[in-house]
């Protein structure tokens, strides 16, 4: 379903299955509630929002079998997005935010994405994430090689990841607080540097920017062990951020 005419779009109690895109919306406002999205075509989307003023996405279920390169929900240039009480299973990306949206994600679950549960890219994108769970994906959260994204994260649980809980690049800013983090093969914080496409390799900075990850549970109470789970400016000076992790929680 593609809808780009008129002021508002309301979708509720619907099922979308095996489409290129389950639905695409370009109206000023869209409300998507209590709907199911299943198995779009390769490189497709469950729901896709183009440059809207606001999108409300609530109590939806999106299930893609396997790790096909498909995205459950993408907000592209959307001004505001509110995603609540929804689940995203399989596929490549759970929620993709690009082009500067201010998105609030609350009480959602992300399961076994081959890329990331939530990925931020291109522009001054802001993620406000609360009370959500991640398990089994490559990353829980990821920033691209385009600078400027902001992560404002409280109270998430990362049960398991294959690579890292967080992949950052360059001068992404923000914080992750009060959360349970999991390590993968690249630790808990992985650099997301793309050597052949590094937009910040020649960026001159006075000092690396802090990224606040204090008051989290890292799976250990040993500072050296925590530092070993983090890749930042202290490991590679092309990475223009330093992870602040002390004080940290003493138990989950």
Short mmCIF file of C-alpha atoms in Angstrom, two decimals:
data_model
loop_
_atom_site.label_atom_id
_atom_site.label_comp_id
_atom_site.label_asym_id
_atom_site.label_seq_id
_atom_site.Cartn_x
_atom_site.Cartn_y
_atom_site.Cartn_z
CA UNK A 1 0.00 0.00 0.00
CA UNK A 2 1.39 3.40 -0.98
CA UNK A 3 -0.35 6.53 0.23
CA UNK A 4 1.05 10.00 -0.46
CA UNK A 5 -2.06 12.10 -1.04
CA UNK A 6 -4.04 14.06 1.54
CA UNK A 7 -3.43 15.17 5.08
CA UNK A 8 -3.67 12.04 7.25
CA UNK A 9 -3.48 8.28 7.00
CA UNK A 10 -4.96 5.91 9.60
CA UNK A 11 -4.21 2.17 9.46
CA UNK A 12 -5.34 -0.27 12.14
CA UNK A 13 -5.87 -4.03 12.54
CA UNK A 14 -4.38 -4.89 9.14
CA UNK A 15 -2.02 -7.59 7.90
CA UNK A 16 0.62 -6.95 5.21
CA UNK A 17 2.38 -9.94 3.72
CA UNK A 18 4.94 -10.54 0.93
CA UNK A 19 4.94 -7.05 -0.60
CA UNK A 20 7.82 -4.93 -1.90
CA UNK A 21 6.78 -2.53 0.88
CA UNK A 22 3.96 -3.37 3.27
CA UNK A 23 3.02 0.29 3.30
CA UNK A 24 4.60 3.59 2.37
CA UNK A 25 3.26 6.93 3.56
CA UNK A 26 3.99 10.52 2.57
CA UNK A 27 0.99 12.28 4.06
CA UNK A 28 1.51 14.92 6.74
CA UNK A 29 0.49 12.51 9.50
CA UNK A 30 0.19 8.71 9.76
CA UNK A 31 -1.12 6.47 12.52
CA UNK A 32 -0.35 2.74 12.28
CA UNK A 33 -1.79 0.58 15.05
CA UNK A 34 -2.28 -3.10 15.92
CA UNK A 35 -1.10 -4.28 12.51
CA UNK A 36 1.15 -7.11 11.33
CA UNK A 37 3.93 -7.02 8.77
CA UNK A 38 5.36 -10.20 7.27
CA UNK A 39 8.17 -10.98 4.86
CA UNK A 40 8.58 -8.11 2.37
CA UNK A 41 10.62 -8.73 -0.76
CA UNK A 42 14.42 -8.48 -0.63
CA UNK A 43 15.53 -4.93 0.29
CA UNK A 44 11.90 -4.06 1.04
CA UNK A 45 10.25 -2.46 4.06
CA UNK A 46 7.44 -3.37 6.40
CA UNK A 47 6.46 0.29 6.78
CA UNK A 48 8.20 3.29 5.21
CA UNK A 49 7.61 6.97 6.04
CA UNK A 50 8.70 9.74 3.67
CA UNK A 51 9.21 13.27 5.07
CA UNK A 52 6.09 13.34 7.19
CA UNK A 53 5.41 15.69 10.08
CA UNK A 54 4.55 12.87 12.45
CA UNK A 55 4.17 9.08 12.55
CA UNK A 56 2.58 7.08 15.37
CA UNK A 57 3.37 3.35 15.21
CA UNK A 58 1.90 1.38 18.10
CA UNK A 59 1.21 -2.20 19.17
CA UNK A 60 2.38 -3.65 15.87
CA UNK A 61 4.12 -6.94 15.16
CA UNK A 62 6.68 -7.30 12.37
CA UNK A 63 8.16 -10.73 11.61
CA UNK A 64 10.64 -11.41 8.81
CA UNK A 65 11.93 -14.95 8.57
CA UNK A 66 15.71 -15.23 8.42
CA UNK A 67 18.22 -12.44 7.82
CA UNK A 68 17.12 -11.17 4.41
CA UNK A 69 18.17 -7.53 3.84
CA UNK A 70 14.82 -5.96 4.67
CA UNK A 71 13.87 -3.23 7.15
CA UNK A 72 10.86 -3.41 9.43
CA UNK A 73 10.25 0.34 9.85
CA UNK A 74 12.08 3.26 8.26
CA UNK A 75 11.53 6.94 9.03
CA UNK A 76 13.12 8.91 6.19
CA UNK A 77 13.18 12.65 6.82
CA UNK A 78 10.16 12.33 9.11
CA UNK A 79 10.05 15.14 11.69
CA UNK A 80 8.66 13.15 14.62
CA UNK A 81 8.11 9.48 15.19
CA UNK A 82 6.54 7.72 18.16
CA UNK A 83 6.99 3.93 18.22
CA UNK A 84 5.49 2.11 21.20
CA UNK A 85 4.69 -1.42 22.31
CA UNK A 86 5.84 -3.06 19.08
CA UNK A 87 8.03 -6.05 18.19
CA UNK A 88 10.51 -6.58 15.37
CA UNK A 89 11.85 -10.05 14.60
CA UNK A 90 14.38 -11.07 11.95
CA UNK A 91 15.35 -9.07 8.89
CA UNK A 92 18.30 -6.71 8.62
CA UNK A 93 17.18 -3.60 10.54
CA UNK A 94 14.41 -3.21 13.10
CA UNK A 95 14.03 0.59 12.91
CA UNK A 96 16.08 2.74 10.54
CA UNK A 97 16.17 6.50 11.17
CA UNK A 98 17.68 8.84 8.60
CA UNK A 99 17.39 12.39 7.37
CA UNK A 100 16.95 13.99 10.78
CA UNK A 101 13.87 12.56 12.51
CA UNK A 102 13.31 12.97 16.24
CA UNK A 103 12.08 9.50 17.20
CA UNK A 104 10.81 8.20 20.54
CA UNK A 105 10.88 4.40 20.94
CA UNK A 106 9.30 2.91 24.07
CA UNK A 107 8.57 -0.64 25.27
CA UNK A 108 9.62 -2.37 22.05
CA UNK A 109 11.44 -5.65 21.45
CA UNK A 110 14.07 -6.39 18.80
CA UNK A 111 15.07 -9.94 17.97
CA UNK A 112 17.83 -11.37 15.72
CA UNK A 113 18.37 -8.53 13.23
CA UNK A 114 21.36 -9.27 10.99
CA UNK A 115 22.30 -5.57 11.06
CA UNK A 116 20.98 -3.65 14.05
CA UNK A 117 17.88 -3.35 16.17
CA UNK A 118 17.92 0.43 15.65
CA UNK A 119 20.22 2.19 13.17
CA UNK A 120 20.77 5.95 12.86
CA UNK A 121 22.22 7.66 9.79
CA UNK A 122 22.42 10.88 7.77
CA UNK A 123 21.63 14.17 9.44
CA UNK A 124 20.83 15.32 12.95
CA UNK A 125 18.77 12.27 13.82
CA UNK A 126 17.73 11.95 17.49
CA UNK A 127 16.77 8.64 19.10
CA UNK A 128 14.95 8.75 22.45
CA UNK A 129 14.85 5.11 23.54
CA UNK A 130 13.31 3.77 26.75
CA UNK A 131 12.39 0.45 28.34
CA UNK A 132 13.13 -1.81 25.37
CA UNK A 133 14.76 -5.22 24.90
CA UNK A 134 17.27 -6.51 22.36
CA UNK A 135 18.42 -10.05 21.78
CA UNK A 136 20.38 -12.05 19.27
CA UNK A 137 21.12 -9.36 16.67
CA UNK A 138 24.45 -8.16 15.31
CA UNK A 139 24.12 -4.84 17.16
CA UNK A 140 21.43 -3.48 19.43
CA UNK A 141 22.20 0.12 18.34
CA UNK A 142 24.28 1.42 15.47
CA UNK A 143 25.38 4.79 14.10
CA UNK A 144 26.56 5.04 10.50
CA UNK A 145 29.68 6.71 9.11
CA UNK A 146 27.69 9.93 8.76
CA UNK A 147 28.18 12.19 11.82
CA UNK A 148 25.64 14.07 13.86
CA UNK A 149 23.26 11.49 15.32
CA UNK A 150 22.24 11.65 18.99
CA UNK A 151 21.42 8.66 21.20
CA UNK A 152 19.35 9.39 24.34
CA UNK A 153 18.87 5.96 25.88
CA UNK A 154 17.47 4.89 29.26
CA UNK A 155 16.63 1.47 30.70
CA UNK A 156 17.27 -0.98 27.89
CA UNK A 157 18.20 -4.64 28.25
CA UNK A 158 20.54 -6.22 25.73
CA UNK A 159 20.29 -9.94 26.38
CA UNK A 160 22.67 -11.08 23.66
CA UNK A 161 24.38 -9.81 20.51
CA UNK A 162 26.68 -11.44 18.00
CA UNK A 163 29.05 -8.44 17.63
CA UNK A 164 28.39 -5.57 20.10
CA UNK A 165 25.65 -3.74 21.95
CA UNK A 166 26.64 -0.43 20.35
CA UNK A 167 28.50 0.50 17.19
CA UNK A 168 29.48 4.17 16.94
CA UNK A 169 31.29 6.28 14.42
CA UNK A 170 32.91 9.71 14.72
CA UNK A 171 31.01 12.41 16.58
CA UNK A 172 27.73 10.76 17.43
CA UNK A 173 26.70 12.13 20.81
CA UNK A 174 24.36 11.33 23.69
CA UNK A 175 24.13 8.83 26.49
CA UNK A 176 23.06 5.33 27.53
CA UNK A 177 22.07 5.07 31.21
CA UNK A 178 20.57 2.49 33.54
CA UNK A 179 20.89 -0.35 31.08
CA UNK A 180 22.12 -3.96 30.90
CA UNK A 181 24.66 -4.39 28.12
CA UNK A 182 25.90 -7.53 26.42
CA UNK A 183 29.19 -8.38 24.75
CA UNK A 184 29.66 -9.98 21.37
CA UNK A 185 32.79 -10.92 19.44
CA UNK A 186 33.73 -7.20 19.19
CA UNK A 187 33.01 -6.41 22.84
CA UNK A 188 30.23 -4.09 24.03
CA UNK A 189 31.18 -0.91 22.11
CA UNK A 190 32.59 -1.49 18.63
CA UNK A 191 34.02 1.11 16.32
CA UNK A 192 31.91 1.38 13.20
CA UNK A 193 34.69 2.95 11.13
CA UNK A 194 34.60 2.41 7.38
CA UNK A 195 38.24 2.82 6.24
CA UNK A 196 37.34 3.17 2.55
CA UNK A 197 34.54 5.66 3.15
CA UNK A 198 35.56 7.66 6.21
CA UNK A 199 33.93 11.09 6.11
CA UNK A 200 35.84 12.10 9.24
CA UNK A 201 39.36 10.87 8.60
CA UNK A 202 40.59 14.42 7.93
CA UNK A 203 38.41 16.11 10.53
CA UNK A 204 40.50 18.23 12.88
CA UNK A 205 39.33 18.13 16.47
CA UNK A 206 40.76 19.74 19.59
CA UNK A 207 39.85 16.71 21.67
CA UNK A 208 37.58 13.68 21.29
CA UNK A 209 33.96 14.08 22.30
CA UNK A 210 32.64 12.23 25.34
CA UNK A 211 29.86 9.68 24.98
CA UNK A 212 28.19 9.06 28.34
CA UNK A 213 27.68 5.39 29.22
CA UNK A 214 27.86 5.70 33.01
CA UNK A 215 25.55 3.84 35.41
CA UNK A 216 25.20 0.71 33.27
CA UNK A 217 25.85 -2.97 33.94
CA UNK A 218 28.72 -4.24 31.77
CA UNK A 219 28.76 -7.84 32.98
CA UNK A 220 31.73 -7.18 35.29
CA UNK A 221 32.82 -4.82 38.05
CA UNK A 222 36.47 -4.70 37.00
CA UNK A 223 37.33 -1.37 35.27
CA UNK A 224 40.10 -2.88 33.16
CA UNK A 225 37.75 -5.59 31.94
CA UNK A 226 35.14 -2.98 31.04
CA UNK A 227 37.73 -0.87 29.18
CA UNK A 228 38.70 -3.97 27.20
CA UNK A 229 35.10 -4.25 25.99
CA UNK A 230 35.19 -0.72 24.50
CA UNK A 231 36.79 0.53 21.29
CA UNK A 232 37.12 4.33 21.14
CA UNK A 233 39.68 7.13 20.68
CA UNK A 234 41.96 5.49 23.21
CA UNK A 235 42.27 2.54 20.82
CA UNK A 236 42.13 4.36 17.47
CA UNK A 237 42.60 8.14 17.10
CA UNK A 238 40.43 8.17 13.98
CA UNK A 239 37.50 7.58 16.34
CA UNK A 240 36.50 10.98 17.66
CA UNK A 241 34.71 9.84 20.80
CA UNK A 242 35.67 8.54 24.24
CA UNK A 243 33.27 6.31 26.14
CA UNK A 244 32.73 7.42 29.74
CA UNK A 245 31.78 4.35 31.78
CA UNK A 246 32.49 5.16 35.45
CA UNK A 247 30.67 4.91 37.76
CA UNK A 248 29.06 1.67 36.64
CA UNK A 249 26.43 -0.54 38.21
CA UNK A 250 27.70 -3.23 40.58
CA UNK A 251 25.06 -5.79 39.61
CA UNK A 252 22.42 -6.31 36.92
#
